[in-house]
Coordinates of C-alpha atoms in Angstrom, one line a residue:
X26 CA 116.6 90.3 116.2
X27 CA 117.9 90.0 112.6
X28 CA 115.7 91.9 110.1
X29 CA 115.7 92.2 106.3
X30 CA 114.1 95.4 105.3
X31 CA 113.1 95.7 101.6
X32 CA 112.3 98.9 99.6
X33 CA 111.9 99.9 96.0
X34 CA 108.8 98.1 94.9
X35 CA 105.9 99.8 93.2
X36 CA 103.9 100.2 89.9
X37 CA 105.8 100.6 86.7
X38 CA 104.9 100.5 83.0
X39 CA 106.2 97.7 80.7
X40 CA 109.8 98.5 79.6
X41 CA 110.5 100.5 82.7
X42 CA 113.0 99.9 85.5
X43 CA 113.0 99.5 89.3
X44 CA 115.7 98.9 91.8
X45 CA 114.9 96.8 94.9
X46 CA 117.0 97.1 98.0
X47 CA 117.3 94.8 101.0
X48 CA 119.2 95.8 104.1
X49 CA 120.1 93.2 106.8
X50 CA 120.4 94.5 110.3
X51 CA 120.9 93.0 113.8
X52 CA 123.6 91.2 115.6
X53 CA 125.1 89.7 112.5
X54 CA 128.4 87.9 112.7
X55 CA 128.6 86.9 109.0
X56 CA 126.4 87.1 105.9
X57 CA 126.4 84.2 103.5
X58 CA 124.6 84.0 100.1
X59 CA 121.8 86.4 99.5
X60 CA 119.1 86.4 96.9
X61 CA 115.8 87.5 95.6
X62 CA 112.7 85.3 95.1
X63 CA 109.3 86.2 93.7
X64 CA 105.8 84.8 93.8
X65 CA 103.5 85.8 90.9
X66 CA 99.7 85.8 91.4
X67 CA 98.5 82.2 91.6
X68 CA 101.9 80.7 91.3
X69 CA 104.6 79.3 93.6
X70 CA 107.6 81.2 94.9
X71 CA 110.5 81.0 92.5
X72 CA 114.2 82.0 92.5
X73 CA 115.1 85.2 90.7
X74 CA 118.8 85.7 91.5
X75 CA 121.4 84.9 94.1
X76 CA 124.8 86.2 94.9
X77 CA 127.7 84.7 96.8
X78 CA 131.2 85.9 97.5
X79 CA 132.3 84.8 94.0
X80 CA 129.4 84.4 91.7
X81 CA 125.8 85.3 90.7
X82 CA 123.0 83.1 89.5
X83 CA 119.9 84.2 87.6
X84 CA 116.6 82.5 86.5
X85 CA 116.4 82.2 82.7
X86 CA 113.4 84.4 82.7
X87 CA 115.3 87.4 84.0
X88 CA 118.8 86.9 82.7
X89 CA 120.1 89.8 80.7
X90 CA 117.4 92.1 82.3
X91 CA 118.0 91.9 86.0
X92 CA 121.3 92.4 87.9
X93 CA 121.9 91.4 91.5
X94 CA 124.6 93.2 93.5
X95 CA 125.6 93.8 97.1
X96 CA 127.3 96.3 99.4
X97 CA 129.1 94.4 102.1
X98 CA 129.8 97.5 104.2
X99 CA 126.0 98.1 104.4
X100 CA 124.9 94.5 104.5
X101 CA 122.6 95.3 101.6
X102 CA 121.7 93.4 98.5
X103 CA 120.1 95.1 95.4
X104 CA 118.1 93.9 92.4
X105 CA 118.2 96.2 89.4
X106 CA 115.3 95.3 87.1
X107 CA 115.3 96.7 83.6
X108 CA 113.0 96.1 80.6
X109 CA 110.2 95.0 82.9
X110 CA 107.4 92.9 81.5
X111 CA 103.9 92.2 82.8
X112 CA 104.9 88.7 83.7
X113 CA 107.4 90.1 86.2
X114 CA 104.5 91.2 88.3
X115 CA 104.9 89.4 91.7
X116 CA 105.7 89.8 95.4
X117 CA 109.4 89.9 95.6
X118 CA 111.2 88.5 98.7
X119 CA 114.7 89.1 99.9
X120 CA 116.6 86.1 101.4
X121 CA 119.9 85.9 103.3
X122 CA 122.0 83.3 105.1
X123 CA 123.0 84.8 108.4
X124 CA 125.4 83.7 111.1
X125 CA 125.0 85.1 114.6
X126 CA 127.3 84.7 117.6
X127 CA 126.0 81.6 119.5
X128 CA 123.7 80.5 116.7
X129 CA 123.8 78.3 113.7
X130 CA 123.5 79.5 110.1
X131 CA 119.9 80.0 109.1
X132 CA 117.8 81.6 106.4
X133 CA 116.1 85.0 107.0
X134 CA 113.4 86.4 104.8
X135 CA 112.1 89.9 104.1
X136 CA 108.4 90.7 104.4
X137 CA 108.0 90.9 100.6
X138 CA 107.4 93.9 98.4
X139 CA 104.9 94.2 95.5
X140 CA 106.1 94.9 92.0
X141 CA 103.4 95.5 89.5
X142 CA 104.2 95.9 85.8
X143 CA 101.1 97.2 83.9
X144 CA 99.9 99.9 81.5

């Protein structure tokens, strides 16, 4: 089965940095757009950043601080988070559009990784 495995979350002080990784594995024929979403405590899930073959997209709240990138050979997407703020505290989720042989395109999600920004 297709899996998205996330890593890199944890506790960091305000102003610090973290890098999240998400590796897609399984019988993947093609990968489409990939992205990161987050759900702060008591709030709904929101888009953080997405990346396609030709462009990136960022939420206004993270633009200039976060950078999304990917390694096609490793089927991995990254989120470099700099100048972290307490309001960045959330569960971060990886998302990918995946095409498998004999199946239609569909979304896959990681299990979520906790990022806590606090003194």
